[in-house]
Coordinates of C-alpha atoms in Angstrom, one line a residue:
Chain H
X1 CA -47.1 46.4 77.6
X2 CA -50.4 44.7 78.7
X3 CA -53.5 45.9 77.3
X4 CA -56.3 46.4 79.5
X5 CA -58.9 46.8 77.1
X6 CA -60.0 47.1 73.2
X7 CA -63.1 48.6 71.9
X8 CA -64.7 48.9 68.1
X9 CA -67.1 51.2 67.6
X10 CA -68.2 51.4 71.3
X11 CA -68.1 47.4 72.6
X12 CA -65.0 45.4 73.5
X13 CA -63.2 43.4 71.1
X14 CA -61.0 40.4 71.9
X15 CA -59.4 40.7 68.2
X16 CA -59.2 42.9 64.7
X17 CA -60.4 41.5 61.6
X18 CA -57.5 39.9 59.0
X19 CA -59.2 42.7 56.7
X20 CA -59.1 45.6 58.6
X21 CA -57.0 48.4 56.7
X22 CA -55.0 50.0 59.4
X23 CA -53.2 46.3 59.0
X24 CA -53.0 46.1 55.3
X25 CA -51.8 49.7 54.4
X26 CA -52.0 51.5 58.0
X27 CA -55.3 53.6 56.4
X28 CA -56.1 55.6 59.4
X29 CA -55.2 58.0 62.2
X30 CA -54.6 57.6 66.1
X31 CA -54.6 59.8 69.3
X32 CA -52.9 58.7 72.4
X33 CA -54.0 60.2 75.6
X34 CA -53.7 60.7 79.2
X35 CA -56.4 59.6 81.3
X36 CA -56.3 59.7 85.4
X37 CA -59.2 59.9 87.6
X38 CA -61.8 59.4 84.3
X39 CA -60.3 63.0 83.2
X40 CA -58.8 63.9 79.8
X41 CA -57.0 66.9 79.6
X42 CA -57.3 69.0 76.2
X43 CA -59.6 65.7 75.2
X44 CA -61.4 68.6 72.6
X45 CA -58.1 69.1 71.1
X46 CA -57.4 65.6 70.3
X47 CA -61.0 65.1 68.6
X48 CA -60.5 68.6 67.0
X49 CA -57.6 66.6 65.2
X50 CA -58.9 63.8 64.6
X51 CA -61.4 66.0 62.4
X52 CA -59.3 67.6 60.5
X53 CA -57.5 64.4 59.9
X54 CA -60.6 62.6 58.8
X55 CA -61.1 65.3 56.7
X56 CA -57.5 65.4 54.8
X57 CA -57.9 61.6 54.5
X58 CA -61.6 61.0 53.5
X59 CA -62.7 58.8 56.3
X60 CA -66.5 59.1 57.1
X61 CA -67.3 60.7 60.1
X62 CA -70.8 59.9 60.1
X63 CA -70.6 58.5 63.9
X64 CA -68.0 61.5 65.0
X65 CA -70.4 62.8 67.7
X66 CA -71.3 58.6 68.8
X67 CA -67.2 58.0 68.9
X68 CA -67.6 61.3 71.4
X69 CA -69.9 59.7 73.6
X70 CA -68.6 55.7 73.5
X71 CA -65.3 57.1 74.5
X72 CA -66.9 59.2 77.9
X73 CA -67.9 55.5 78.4
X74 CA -64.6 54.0 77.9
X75 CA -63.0 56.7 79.9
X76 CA -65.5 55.7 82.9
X77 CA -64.7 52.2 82.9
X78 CA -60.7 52.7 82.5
X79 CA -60.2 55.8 84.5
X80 CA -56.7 55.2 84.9
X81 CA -54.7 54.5 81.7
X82 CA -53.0 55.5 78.8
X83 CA -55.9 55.5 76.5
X84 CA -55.8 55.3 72.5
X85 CA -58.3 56.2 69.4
X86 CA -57.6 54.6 66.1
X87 CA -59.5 55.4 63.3
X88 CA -59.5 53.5 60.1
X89 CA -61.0 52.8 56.6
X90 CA -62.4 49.7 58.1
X91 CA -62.4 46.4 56.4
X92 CA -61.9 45.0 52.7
X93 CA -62.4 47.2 49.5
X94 CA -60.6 46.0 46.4
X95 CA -57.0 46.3 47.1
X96 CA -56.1 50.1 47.6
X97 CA -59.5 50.7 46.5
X98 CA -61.8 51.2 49.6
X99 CA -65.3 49.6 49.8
X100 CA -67.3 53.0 49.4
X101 CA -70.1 51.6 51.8
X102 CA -67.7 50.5 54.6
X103 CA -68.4 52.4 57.6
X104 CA -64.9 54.2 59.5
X105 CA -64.0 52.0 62.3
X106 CA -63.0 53.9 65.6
X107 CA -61.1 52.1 67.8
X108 CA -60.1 52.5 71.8
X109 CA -57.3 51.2 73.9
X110 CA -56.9 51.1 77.0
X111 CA -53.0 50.3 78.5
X112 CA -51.4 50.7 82.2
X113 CA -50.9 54.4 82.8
X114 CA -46.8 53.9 82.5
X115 CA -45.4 57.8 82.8
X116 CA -42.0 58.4 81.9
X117 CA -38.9 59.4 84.5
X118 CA -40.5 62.6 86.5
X119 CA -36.6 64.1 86.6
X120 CA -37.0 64.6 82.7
X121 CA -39.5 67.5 83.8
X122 CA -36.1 69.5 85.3
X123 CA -34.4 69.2 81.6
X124 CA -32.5 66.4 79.9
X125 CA -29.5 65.9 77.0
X126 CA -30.2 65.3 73.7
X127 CA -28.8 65.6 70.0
X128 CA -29.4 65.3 66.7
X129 CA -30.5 61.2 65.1
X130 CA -28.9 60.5 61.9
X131 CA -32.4 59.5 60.5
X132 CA -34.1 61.9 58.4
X133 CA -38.1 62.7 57.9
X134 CA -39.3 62.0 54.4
X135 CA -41.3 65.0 52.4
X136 CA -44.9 64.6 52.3
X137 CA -47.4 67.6 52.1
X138 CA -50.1 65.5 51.2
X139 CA -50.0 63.9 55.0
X140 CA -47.6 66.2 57.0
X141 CA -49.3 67.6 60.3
X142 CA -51.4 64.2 60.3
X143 CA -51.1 61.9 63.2
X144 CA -51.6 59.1 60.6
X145 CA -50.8 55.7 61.2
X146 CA -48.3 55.3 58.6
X147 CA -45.1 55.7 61.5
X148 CA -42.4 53.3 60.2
X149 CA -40.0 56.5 60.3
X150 CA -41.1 57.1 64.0
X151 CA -40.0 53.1 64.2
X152 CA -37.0 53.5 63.3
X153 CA -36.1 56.5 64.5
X154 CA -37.5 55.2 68.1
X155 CA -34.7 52.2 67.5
X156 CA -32.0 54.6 66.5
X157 CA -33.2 56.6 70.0
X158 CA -32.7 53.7 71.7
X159 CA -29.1 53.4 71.2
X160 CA -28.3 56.8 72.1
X161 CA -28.5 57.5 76.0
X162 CA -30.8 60.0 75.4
X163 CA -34.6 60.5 76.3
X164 CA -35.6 61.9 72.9
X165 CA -33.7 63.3 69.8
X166 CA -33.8 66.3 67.3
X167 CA -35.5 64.9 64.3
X168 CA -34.5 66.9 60.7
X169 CA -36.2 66.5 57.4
X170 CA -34.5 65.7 54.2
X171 CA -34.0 69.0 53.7
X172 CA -31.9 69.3 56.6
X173 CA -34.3 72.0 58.4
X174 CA -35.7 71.2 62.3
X175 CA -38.9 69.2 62.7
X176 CA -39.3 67.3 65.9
X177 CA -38.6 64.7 68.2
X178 CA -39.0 60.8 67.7
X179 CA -42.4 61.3 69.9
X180 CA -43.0 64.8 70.8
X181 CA -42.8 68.4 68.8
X182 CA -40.2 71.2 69.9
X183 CA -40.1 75.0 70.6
X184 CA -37.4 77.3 71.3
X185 CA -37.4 80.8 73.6
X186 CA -35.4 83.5 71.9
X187 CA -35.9 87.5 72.8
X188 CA -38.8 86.4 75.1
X189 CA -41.3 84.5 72.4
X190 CA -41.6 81.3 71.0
X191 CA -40.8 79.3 67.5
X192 CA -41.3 76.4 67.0
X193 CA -41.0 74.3 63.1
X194 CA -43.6 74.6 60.6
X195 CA -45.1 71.6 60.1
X196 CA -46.4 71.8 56.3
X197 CA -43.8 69.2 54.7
X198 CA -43.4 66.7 57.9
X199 CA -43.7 65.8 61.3
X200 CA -46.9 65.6 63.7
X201 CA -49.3 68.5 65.2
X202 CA -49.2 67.7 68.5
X203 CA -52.1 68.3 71.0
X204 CA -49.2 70.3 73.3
X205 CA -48.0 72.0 70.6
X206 CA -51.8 73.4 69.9
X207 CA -52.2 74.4 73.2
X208 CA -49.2 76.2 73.7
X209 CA -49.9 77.9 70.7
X210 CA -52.8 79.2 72.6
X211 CA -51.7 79.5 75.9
X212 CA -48.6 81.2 75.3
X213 CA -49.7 84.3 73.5
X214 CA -52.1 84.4 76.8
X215 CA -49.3 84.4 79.1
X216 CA -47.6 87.3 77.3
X217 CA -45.6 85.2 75.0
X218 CA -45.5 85.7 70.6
X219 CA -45.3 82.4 69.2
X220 CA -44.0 82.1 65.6
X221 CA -44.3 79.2 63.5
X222 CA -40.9 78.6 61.1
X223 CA -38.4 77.0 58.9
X224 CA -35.2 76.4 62.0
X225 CA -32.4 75.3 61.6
X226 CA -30.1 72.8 63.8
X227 CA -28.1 76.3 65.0
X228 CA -31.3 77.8 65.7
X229 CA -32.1 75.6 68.0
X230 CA -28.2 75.7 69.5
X231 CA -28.0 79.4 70.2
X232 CA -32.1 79.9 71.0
X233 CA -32.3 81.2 74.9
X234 CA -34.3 77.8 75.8
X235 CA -35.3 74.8 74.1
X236 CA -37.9 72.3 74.9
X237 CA -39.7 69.0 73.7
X238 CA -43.3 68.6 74.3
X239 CA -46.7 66.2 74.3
X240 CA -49.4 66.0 76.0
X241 CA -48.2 62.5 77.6
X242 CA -44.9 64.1 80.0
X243 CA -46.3 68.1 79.0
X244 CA -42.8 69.7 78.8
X245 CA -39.3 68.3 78.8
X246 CA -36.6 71.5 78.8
X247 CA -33.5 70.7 76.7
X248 CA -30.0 71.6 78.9
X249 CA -27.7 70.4 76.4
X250 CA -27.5 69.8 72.8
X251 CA -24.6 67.5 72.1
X252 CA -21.8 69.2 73.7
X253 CA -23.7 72.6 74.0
X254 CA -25.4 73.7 77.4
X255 CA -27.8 76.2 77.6
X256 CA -28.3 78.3 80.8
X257 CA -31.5 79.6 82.3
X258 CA -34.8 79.0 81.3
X259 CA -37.8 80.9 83.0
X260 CA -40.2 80.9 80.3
X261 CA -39.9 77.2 79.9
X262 CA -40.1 77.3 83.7
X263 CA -43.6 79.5 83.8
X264 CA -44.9 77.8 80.7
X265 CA -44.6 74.4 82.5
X266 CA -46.0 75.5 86.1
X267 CA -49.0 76.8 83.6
X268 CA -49.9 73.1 82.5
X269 CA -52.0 71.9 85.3
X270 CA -51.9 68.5 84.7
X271 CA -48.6 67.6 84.0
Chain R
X1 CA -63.2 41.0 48.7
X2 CA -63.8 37.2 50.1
X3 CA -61.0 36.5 51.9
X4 CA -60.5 32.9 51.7
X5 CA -57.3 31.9 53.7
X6 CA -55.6 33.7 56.5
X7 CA -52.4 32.3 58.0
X8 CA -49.8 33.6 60.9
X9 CA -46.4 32.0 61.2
X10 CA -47.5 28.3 59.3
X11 CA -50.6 28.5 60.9
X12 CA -54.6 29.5 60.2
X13 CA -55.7 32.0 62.4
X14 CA -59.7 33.5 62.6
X15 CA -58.4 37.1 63.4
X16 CA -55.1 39.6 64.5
X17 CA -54.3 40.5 67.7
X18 CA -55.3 43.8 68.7
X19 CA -51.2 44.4 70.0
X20 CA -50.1 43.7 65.8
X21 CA -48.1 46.8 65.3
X22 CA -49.1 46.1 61.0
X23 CA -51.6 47.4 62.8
X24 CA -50.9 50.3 64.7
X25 CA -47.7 51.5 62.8
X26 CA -47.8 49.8 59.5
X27 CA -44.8 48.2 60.8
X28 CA -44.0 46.0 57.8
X29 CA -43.8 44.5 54.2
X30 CA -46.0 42.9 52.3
X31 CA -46.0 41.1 48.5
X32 CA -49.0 40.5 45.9
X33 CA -48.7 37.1 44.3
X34 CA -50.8 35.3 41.1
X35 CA -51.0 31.9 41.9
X36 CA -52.5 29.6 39.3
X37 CA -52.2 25.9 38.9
X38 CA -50.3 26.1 42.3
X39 CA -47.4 28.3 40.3
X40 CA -46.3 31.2 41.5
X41 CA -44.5 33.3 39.0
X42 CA -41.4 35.0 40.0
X43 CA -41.6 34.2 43.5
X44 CA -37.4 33.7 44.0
X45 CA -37.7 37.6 42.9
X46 CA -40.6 38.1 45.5
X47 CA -38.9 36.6 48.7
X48 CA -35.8 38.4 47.0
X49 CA -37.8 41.7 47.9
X50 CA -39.0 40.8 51.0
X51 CA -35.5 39.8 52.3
X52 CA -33.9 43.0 51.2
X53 CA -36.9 44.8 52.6
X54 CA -36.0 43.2 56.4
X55 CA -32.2 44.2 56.1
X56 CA -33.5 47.9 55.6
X57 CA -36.0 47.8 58.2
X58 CA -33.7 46.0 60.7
X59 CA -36.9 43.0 61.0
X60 CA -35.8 40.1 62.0
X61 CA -35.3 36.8 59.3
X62 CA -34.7 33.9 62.0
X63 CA -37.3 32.2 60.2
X64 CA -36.8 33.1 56.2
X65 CA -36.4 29.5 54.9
X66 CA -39.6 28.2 57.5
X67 CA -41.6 31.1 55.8
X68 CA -40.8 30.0 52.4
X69 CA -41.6 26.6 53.3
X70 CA -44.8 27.3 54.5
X71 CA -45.9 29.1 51.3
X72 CA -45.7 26.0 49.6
X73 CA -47.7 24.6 51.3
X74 CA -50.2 27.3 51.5
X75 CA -50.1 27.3 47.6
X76 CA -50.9 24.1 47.7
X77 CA -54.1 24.3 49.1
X78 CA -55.4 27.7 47.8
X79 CA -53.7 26.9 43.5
X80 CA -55.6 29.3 42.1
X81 CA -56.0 32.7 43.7
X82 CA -54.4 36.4 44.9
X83 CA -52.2 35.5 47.5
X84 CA -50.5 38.4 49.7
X85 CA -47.8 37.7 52.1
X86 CA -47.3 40.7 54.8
X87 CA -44.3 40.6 57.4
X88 CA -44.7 42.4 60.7
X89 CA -42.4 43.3 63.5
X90 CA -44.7 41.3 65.5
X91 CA -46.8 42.4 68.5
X92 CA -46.7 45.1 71.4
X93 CA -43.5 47.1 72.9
X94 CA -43.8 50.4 74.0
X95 CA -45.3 52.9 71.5
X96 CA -43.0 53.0 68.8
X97 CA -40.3 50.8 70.7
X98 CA -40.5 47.8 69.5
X99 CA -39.6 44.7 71.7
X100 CA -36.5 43.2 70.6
X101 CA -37.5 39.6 72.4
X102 CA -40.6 39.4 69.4
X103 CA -40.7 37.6 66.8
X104 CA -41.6 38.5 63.2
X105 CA -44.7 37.6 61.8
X106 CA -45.3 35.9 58.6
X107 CA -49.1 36.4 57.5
X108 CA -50.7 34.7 54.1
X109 CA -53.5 35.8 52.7
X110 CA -55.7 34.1 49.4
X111 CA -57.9 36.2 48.0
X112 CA -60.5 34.7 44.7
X113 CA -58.1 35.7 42.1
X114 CA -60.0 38.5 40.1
X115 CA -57.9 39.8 37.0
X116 CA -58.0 42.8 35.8
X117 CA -59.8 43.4 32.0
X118 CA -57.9 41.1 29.5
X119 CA -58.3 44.0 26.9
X120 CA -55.8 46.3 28.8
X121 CA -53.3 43.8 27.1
X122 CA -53.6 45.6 24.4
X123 CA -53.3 49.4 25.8
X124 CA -54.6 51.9 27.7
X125 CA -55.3 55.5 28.1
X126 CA -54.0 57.6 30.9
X127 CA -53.2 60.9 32.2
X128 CA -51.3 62.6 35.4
X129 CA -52.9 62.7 38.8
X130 CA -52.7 65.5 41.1
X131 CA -51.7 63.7 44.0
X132 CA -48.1 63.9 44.6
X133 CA -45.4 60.8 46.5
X134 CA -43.6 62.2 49.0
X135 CA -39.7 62.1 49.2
X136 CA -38.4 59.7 51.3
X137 CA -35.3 58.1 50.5
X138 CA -35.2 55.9 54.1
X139 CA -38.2 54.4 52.8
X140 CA -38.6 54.8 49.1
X141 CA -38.3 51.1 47.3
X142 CA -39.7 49.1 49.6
X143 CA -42.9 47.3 49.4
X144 CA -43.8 48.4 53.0
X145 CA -47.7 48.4 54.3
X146 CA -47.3 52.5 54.8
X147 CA -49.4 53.1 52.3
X148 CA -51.8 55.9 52.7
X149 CA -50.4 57.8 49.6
X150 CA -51.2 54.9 47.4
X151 CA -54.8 54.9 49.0
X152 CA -55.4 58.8 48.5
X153 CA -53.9 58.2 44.7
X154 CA -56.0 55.1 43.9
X155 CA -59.3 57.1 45.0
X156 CA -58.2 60.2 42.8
X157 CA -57.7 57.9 40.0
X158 CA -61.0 56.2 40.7
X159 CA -63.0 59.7 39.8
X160 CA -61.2 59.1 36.6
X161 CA -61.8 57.3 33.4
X162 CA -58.5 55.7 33.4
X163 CA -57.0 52.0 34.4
X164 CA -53.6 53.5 35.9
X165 CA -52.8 56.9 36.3
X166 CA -48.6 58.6 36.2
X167 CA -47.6 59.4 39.6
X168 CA -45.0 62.8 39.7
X169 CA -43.2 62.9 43.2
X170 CA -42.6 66.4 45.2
X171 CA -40.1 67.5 43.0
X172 CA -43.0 67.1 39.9
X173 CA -40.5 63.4 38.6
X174 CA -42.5 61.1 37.2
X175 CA -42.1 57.8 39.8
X176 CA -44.7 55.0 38.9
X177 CA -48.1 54.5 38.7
X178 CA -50.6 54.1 41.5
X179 CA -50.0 50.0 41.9
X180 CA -47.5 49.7 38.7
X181 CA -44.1 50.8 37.2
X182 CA -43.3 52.6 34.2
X183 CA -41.1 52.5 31.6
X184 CA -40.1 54.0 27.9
X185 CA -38.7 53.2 24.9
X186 CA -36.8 55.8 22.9
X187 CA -34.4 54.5 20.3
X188 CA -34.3 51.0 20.5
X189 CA -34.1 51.1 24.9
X190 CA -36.0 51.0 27.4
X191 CA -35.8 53.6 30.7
X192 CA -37.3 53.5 34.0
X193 CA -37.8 55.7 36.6
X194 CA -35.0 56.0 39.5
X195 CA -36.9 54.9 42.7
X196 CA -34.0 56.3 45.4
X197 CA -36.6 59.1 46.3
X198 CA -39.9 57.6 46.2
X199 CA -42.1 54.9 44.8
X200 CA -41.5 50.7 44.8
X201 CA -39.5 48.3 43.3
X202 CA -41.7 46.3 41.9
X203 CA -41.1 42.5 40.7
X204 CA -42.2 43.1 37.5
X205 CA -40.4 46.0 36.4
X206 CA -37.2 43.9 38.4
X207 CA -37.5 41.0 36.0
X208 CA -37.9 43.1 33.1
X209 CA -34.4 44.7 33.9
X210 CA -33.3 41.1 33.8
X211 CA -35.3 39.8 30.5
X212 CA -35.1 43.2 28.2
X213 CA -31.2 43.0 28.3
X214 CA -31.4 39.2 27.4
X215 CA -33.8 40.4 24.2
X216 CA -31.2 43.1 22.7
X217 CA -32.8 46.0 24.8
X218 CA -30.4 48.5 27.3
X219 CA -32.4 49.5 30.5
X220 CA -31.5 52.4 32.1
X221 CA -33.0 53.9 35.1
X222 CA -33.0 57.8 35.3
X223 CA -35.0 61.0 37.0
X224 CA -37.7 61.4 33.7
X225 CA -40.0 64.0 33.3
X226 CA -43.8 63.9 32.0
X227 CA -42.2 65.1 29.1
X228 CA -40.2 62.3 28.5
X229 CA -42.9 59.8 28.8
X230 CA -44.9 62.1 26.3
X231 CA -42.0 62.2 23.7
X232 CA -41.3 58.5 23.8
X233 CA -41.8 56.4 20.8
X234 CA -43.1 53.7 23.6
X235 CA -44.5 53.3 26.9
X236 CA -46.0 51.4 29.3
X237 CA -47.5 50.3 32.9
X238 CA -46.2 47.2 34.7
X239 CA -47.2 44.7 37.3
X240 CA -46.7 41.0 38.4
X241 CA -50.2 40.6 38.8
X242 CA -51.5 41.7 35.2
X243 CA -48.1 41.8 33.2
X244 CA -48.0 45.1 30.7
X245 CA -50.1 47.9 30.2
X246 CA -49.3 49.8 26.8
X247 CA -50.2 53.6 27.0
X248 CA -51.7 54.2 23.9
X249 CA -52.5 58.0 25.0
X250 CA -51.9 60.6 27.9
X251 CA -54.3 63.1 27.9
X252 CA -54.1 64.3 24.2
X253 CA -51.5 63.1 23.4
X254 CA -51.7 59.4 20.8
X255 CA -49.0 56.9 20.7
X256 CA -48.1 55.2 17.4
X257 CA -46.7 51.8 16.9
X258 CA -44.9 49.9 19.8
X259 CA -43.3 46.7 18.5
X260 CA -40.5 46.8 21.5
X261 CA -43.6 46.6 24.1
X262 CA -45.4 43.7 22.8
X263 CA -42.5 41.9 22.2
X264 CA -42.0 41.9 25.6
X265 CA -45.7 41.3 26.4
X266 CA -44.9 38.0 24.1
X267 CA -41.8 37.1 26.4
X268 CA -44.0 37.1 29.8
X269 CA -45.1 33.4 29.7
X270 CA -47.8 33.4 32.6
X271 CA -49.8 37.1 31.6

């Protein structure tokens, strides 16, 4: 994919520095969002995690509210793209060992806006990958940029014919997809896997958090199973890249209607 | 840290391309080597690492031998420093996807080589950290450059008084230290943690396997408990970079004598 554009700390950059930390241990966190016509939906949700993040990782954010305002910037000049915000340690420090003085770098990227298949939006197949999400409480919930398990599980994706697959955790319990987070319908509300031992809190999953209960709907965070996911009503993947992909058929399982699905996606405007 | 040498693929290189997924994903390997005199100890058992480590994370080796090659010849010129060699899945694809047209990358970097206090030869005090390794048995080995858990432990232990610090994983095991291994004596043998859940296989603790055998001593890896490294009659840190570490005390608790320890100190020619 050809990049249209890299910024550090508000100017363009042609290159990274052979010390930067996101290379040498992936010290850092990212966002990737939407951008079309210079708008970013839910763009406070993404910097809202990106807080946090900083905060469960100990990266300065001395120049949050500058990041804020470089990235309006960047936004103006790319305001058609796939846009991305890395955060990092920044350079050097002594091994694992930061450099205390080392200011957080905040990177931006800007790529072609490259959307996946609209039909996906009416429901696709999918089933469970072999590949199993490690245990970590200390950086569960984080969109960190320590993602060799969403590597390979994007390569064992890729041999299935399947737009996105059930991810488990060692334990065997219900986490995600490869790239997106998943809920399930079931007696009219909404559950969707806690997120305290793996996986990513996604910017869709926050805002259907919130917008759910609005539209009338209970939503439930908890430990699922594969068979909960099986006999649920409805069953869906979401970011906020595509917004809301229903699931018709897990493996050789179909499911039937799905009208909250249905009204939760007519709800996302953007998508 | 001055960086004094960075090559890609044979070659020196100013900077990284902003599309290095090291960089976005942490989407590879990496070794630490002591080079001194142009010698670099144990480096069949480092390439030996690194080779394994591509079979598990499907990167391809097309270029193995011209890699090895050109570390020679890197040695050559930078004979006494830290040298690091990191292994990427190269540059761009789409998100996670990697593109399977792109070739690995083979970076080298020499680093002044700066040792670690000479009087930790003779032993150390340490203690548990809070921090906890995650669980992750697709991963767990491997010298990968996912590494924010050892960046989170290394700052804990930095608050402390102590060199290393033990390292429990999620189910409270003790797995390593925060940029060593561990082992025990207890009647006449040595014992090492099991690293199928967590941790890394280091080079050091690999060639002691090897060499602690050849000297008279059974190693064993098992699942250990702080208790166990409490109880033992020996115990001690280990690294290729700075050799042994004898723990003389953890927390309160004093060790005694440890003849089986230094003699293997003794048998480490280069530390």
């Amino acid at each position: 994919m050809t990049l249209l554009a890299c910024w550090l700390n508000g100017q363009p950059i042609q290159c990274l520095s052979p010390l930067e930390r996101g290379f040498a241990y992936g010290d850092g966190l990212f966002s990737t969002l939407r951008v079309e016509q210079a708008q970013v939906p839910l763009l406070d949700l993404h910097w809202q995690r990106l807080w946090i993040g900083c905060q469960r990782l100990q990266l300065n954010t001395d120049d949050f509210a500058q990041w804020q305002q470089d990235f309006l910037q960047f936004v103006a000049q790319f305001p058609q793209a796939m846009a991305k915000i890395i955060v990092t340690r920044g350079e050097g420090g002594r091994g694992y060992l930061p450099d205390p003085q080392q200011k957080t770098h905040c990177y931006f990227y800007a790529y072609p806006l490259n959307l996946h298949p609209v039909a996906n939006q009416t429901g696709i197949k999918t089933d469970v990958l072999q590949g199993r999400l490690g245990i970590n409480p200390t950086l569960a919930g984080l969109k960190h940029v320590n993602r060799l398990e969403q590597v390979l599980l994007r390569q064992e994706l890729a041999l299935t014919a399947y737009p996105e697959g059930i991810v488990l955790d060692y334990f065997g319990h219900v986490t995600e997809g490869v790239f997106s987070n998943m809920f399930i319908v079931r007696d009219g509300q909404l559950w969707t896997p806690r997120l305290e031992l793996a996986g990513v809190a996604g910017i869709m999953r926050e805002h259907l958090c919130q917008l759910a209960p609005q539209l009338g709907y209970a939503v439930t965070e908890a430990t699922l199973g594969i068979d909960d996911i099986v006999n649920a009503d409805e069953a869906f993947f979401c970011n906020s890249v595509y917004g809301i992909w229903p699931i018709r058929q897990i493996g050789q399982h179909s499911k039937a209607d799905n009208p909250i699905t249905q009204h939760l996606q007519q709800q996302l405007y953007y998508v």
